[in-house]
Amino acid sequence: MKINLLVFGIARDILGYAQHEMSIQSDMRIQDLKHKLSEEYPDFKKLAKFDIAVNQEYQEDSFVLSERDEVAIIPPVSGG
Amino acid sequence: MKDRNLTKEEYQRYSRHIILPHLGVQGQTKLKAAKILVVGAGGLGIPVLLYLAAAGVGELGIVDFDLVEFSNLQRQVIYKTEDVGKSKAQLAAKFVKEQNPLVQVNEYECWLDSNNALEILGDYDLIVDGTDNFPTRYLLNDAAVLLDMPYIYGSIFRFEGQVSVFNFNGGPHYRDLFPEPPAPELVPNCSEGGVLGVLPGMVGSMQALEALKVVTGVGEVLSGKLLTIDTLTNMYRSFRFGKRKDQPPITELIDYQQFCSPNHPLEEITSISALELKKWETTDKQYQLIDVREPYEFEIVNLGGDLFPKAKIDQYLDKIKRDIPVVVHCRSGKRSEEVIRHLKSEHAFDNLVNLEGGILAYATDVDPQLTVY
């Protein structure tokens, strides 16, 4: 199935895109997605503990993704 | 205690507020009674201060330790070219007093930390965050939770902004959204990542707006929602979040520098002055010079070192020599120091030397022809 990844901040540098249609296995949980991204991009792990929003609402790591979900990765930023 | 009733002058000055259906005399009176602390008088803090002062907030505190730098002028719009080198807190306070003499302004020319935060924040009703680093943001959050006051958050990165209101009427706070800071080497600040000049103007204005809403009770406060702004794509989105179940309660302030760089104990770092480096250049001393700035900075000016940007330093480990001294430099000497700490503690380098004052010092002391930025 396909999900739409929205990527913010420094995660854009790590993943190399701001928006991306991604094919994943069905029944993938948020923690599985984090694991998959960390395998492909080792720096992704350094973003530490942060949650992911699905369809504009933050969800826990056990949340199961569905077809066409909009999945947002929003690391903290510190500039001012 | 100031008179809470509005004077004739205040009715005139704030008439466009007073005739607003939801705000009115009542809202304006609340603004007059409000005490707001703005931490940081930089890109975010300036628009916050300007709008809150103009709106008639009774008492405004300004915390900033910094002096105006030339590179601030691109976005910190109240500072003039002649202000470079002067105190931001003093200049901002002067500006506010001239804009609205009815506002009581308190200046704090100090670095906010765990020792003074509760005392300073304790005199105010809410805080607005215009800081530029993670340790201070966690400090403000925890202090706001301990003092039970709303914390208006804004943060920027390149073309992107984030805004939220934390700890409002028992709502979630910064640690519910971001329980831990990211690894320090992944965190560029404005001087490394760059920032679009208009962006802090937008984000700071939204923080001022949320502060006015919190004080007056008008409208819906951005609590439990993170608003993200992407100026390149005009994408404005808000993401709902709640309290984390696994978040331990905040009971006291901690060492926030340590919290944000846990693997980087403060070890002694060897440094070299620009003049000494010049001597090395003119003898046949063997050493490697590495430049940890970004490629676009390298294009502006460079000392001919190997370009290994800080954010990607781990990709260059095999190119950093271990058998001869390695001089690490950046623009001002700060990033290079962070890189050295990282390489020492994580990769066991023991031959690294920091160029004190970076390329700026080199331009001042050795080669005045170099472009400084």
Coordinates of N, CA and C in Angstrom, one line a residue, chain A residues 13-74:
Chain A
D13 N 16.9 16.9 5.2 CA 18.3 16.7 4.7 C 18.6 15.2 4.8
I14 N 18.1 14.6 5.8 CA 18.5 13.2 6.0 C 17.8 12.3 5.0
L15 N 16.5 12.5 4.8 CA 15.8 11.7 3.8 C 16.0 12.1 2.4
G16 N 16.2 13.4 2.2 CA 16.5 13.9 0.9 C 15.2 14.4 0.2
Y17 N 14.1 14.5 0.9 CA 12.8 15.0 0.2 C 11.9 15.6 1.3
A18 N 11.0 16.5 0.8 CA 10.1 17.1 1.6 C 8.7 16.4 1.6
Q19 N 8.5 15.7 0.5 CA 7.2 15.0 0.3 C 7.5 13.8 -0.6
H20 N 6.9 12.7 -0.2 CA 7.3 11.5 -0.9 C 6.2 10.4 -0.8
E21 N 5.8 9.8 -2.0 CA 4.8 8.7 -1.9 C 5.6 7.5 -1.7
M22 N 5.3 6.7 -0.6 CA 6.1 5.6 -0.2 C 5.3 4.3 -0.2
S23 N 5.9 3.3 -0.8 CA 5.2 2.0 -0.8 C 5.6 1.2 0.5
I24 N 4.7 0.8 1.3 CA 5.0 0.0 2.5 C 4.1 -1.3 2.5
Q25 N 4.5 -2.2 3.4 CA 3.7 -3.4 3.6 C 2.4 -2.9 4.3
S26 N 1.3 -3.7 4.1 CA 0.1 -3.3 4.8 C 0.3 -3.7 6.3
D27 N -0.5 -3.1 7.1 CA -0.4 -3.3 8.6 C 0.9 -2.9 9.2
M28 N 1.6 -2.0 8.5 CA 2.9 -1.5 9.1 C 2.5 -0.5 10.3
R29 N 3.2 -0.6 11.4 CA 3.0 0.3 12.5 C 4.0 1.4 12.4
I30 N 3.8 2.5 13.1 CA 4.7 3.7 13.1 C 6.1 3.2 13.5
Q31 N 6.2 2.4 14.5 CA 7.6 1.9 14.9 C 8.3 1.1 13.8
D32 N 7.5 0.4 13.0 CA 8.1 -0.3 11.9 C 8.6 0.7 10.8
L33 N 7.8 1.7 10.6 CA 8.3 2.7 9.6 C 9.5 3.4 10.1
K34 N 9.6 3.8 11.4 CA 10.8 4.4 11.9 C 12.0 3.5 11.8
H35 N 11.8 2.2 12.0 CA 12.8 1.2 11.9 C 13.3 1.1 10.4
K36 N 12.4 1.1 9.5 CA 12.7 1.0 8.1 C 13.5 2.2 7.7
L37 N 13.1 3.4 8.1 CA 13.8 4.6 7.7 C 15.2 4.7 8.4
S38 N 15.3 4.2 9.6 CA 16.6 4.2 10.3 C 17.6 3.2 9.6
E39 N 17.1 2.1 9.1 CA 17.9 1.1 8.4 C 18.5 1.8 7.1
E40 N 17.6 2.5 6.4 CA 18.0 3.1 5.1 C 18.9 4.3 5.3
Y41 N 18.6 5.1 6.4 CA 19.3 6.4 6.7 C 19.7 6.4 8.1
P42 N 21.0 6.0 8.4 CA 21.4 5.8 9.8 C 21.3 7.1 10.6
D43 N 21.4 8.3 10.0 CA 21.3 9.5 10.7 C 19.8 9.7 11.2
F44 N 18.9 9.0 10.7 CA 17.5 9.2 11.1 C 17.3 8.8 12.6
K45 N 18.1 7.9 13.0 CA 18.1 7.4 14.4 C 18.5 8.5 15.4
K46 N 19.4 9.4 14.9 CA 19.9 10.5 15.8 C 18.8 11.5 16.1
L47 N 17.7 11.5 15.4 CA 16.6 12.5 15.6 C 16.0 12.2 17.0
A48 N 16.4 11.1 17.6 CA 15.9 10.7 19.0 C 14.4 10.4 19.0
K49 N 13.9 10.5 20.2 CA 12.6 10.1 20.4 C 11.6 11.1 20.0
F50 N 10.9 10.9 18.9 CA 9.8 11.9 18.6 C 8.7 11.1 17.9
D51 N 7.5 11.7 18.0 CA 6.3 11.1 17.5 C 6.0 11.5 16.1
I52 N 5.2 10.7 15.4 CA 4.8 11.0 14.0 C 3.3 11.3 14.0
A53 N 3.0 12.2 13.2 CA 1.5 12.6 13.0 C 1.0 11.9 11.8
V54 N -0.2 11.3 12.0 CA -0.9 10.7 10.8 C -2.2 11.4 10.6
N55 N -2.4 11.9 9.4 CA -3.6 12.7 9.1 C -3.8 13.8 10.1
Q56 N -2.7 14.5 10.3 CA -2.6 15.8 11.2 C -3.0 15.5 12.6
E57 N -2.7 14.3 13.1 CA -2.9 14.0 14.5 C -1.7 13.1 15.0
Y58 N -1.1 13.5 16.1 CA 0.1 12.7 16.6 C -0.4 11.3 17.1
Q59 N 0.4 10.3 16.8 CA 0.0 9.0 17.1 C 1.1 8.3 17.8
E60 N 0.8 7.2 18.6 CA 1.9 6.5 19.3 C 2.5 5.5 18.3
D61 N 3.7 4.9 18.7 CA 4.4 4.1 17.9 C 3.7 2.8 17.5
S62 N 2.7 2.4 18.3 CA 2.0 1.2 17.9 C 0.9 1.4 16.9
F63 N 0.6 2.6 16.5 CA -0.4 3.0 15.6 C -0.2 2.3 14.2
V64 N -1.2 1.6 13.7 CA -1.1 0.9 12.4 C -1.5 1.8 11.3
L65 N -0.6 1.9 10.3 CA -0.9 2.8 9.1 C -1.8 2.2 8.1
S66 N -2.6 3.0 7.4 CA -3.5 2.6 6.4 C -3.2 3.2 5.1
E67 N -3.7 2.6 4.0 CA -3.6 3.1 2.7 C -3.9 4.6 2.6
R68 N -3.0 5.3 1.9 CA -3.2 6.8 1.6 C -3.1 7.7 2.9
D69 N -2.6 7.1 4.0 CA -2.4 8.0 5.1 C -1.4 9.1 4.8
E70 N -1.6 10.3 5.4 CA -0.6 11.3 5.3 C 0.2 11.3 6.6
V71 N 1.5 10.9 6.4 CA 2.4 10.7 7.6 C 3.4 11.8 7.7
A72 N 3.4 12.6 8.8 CA 4.3 13.7 8.9 C 5.4 13.4 9.9
I73 N 6.6 13.7 9.5 CA 7.8 13.6 10.3 C 8.3 15.0 10.6
I74 N 8.1 15.4 11.9 CA 8.4 16.8 12.3 C 9.4 16.9 13.4

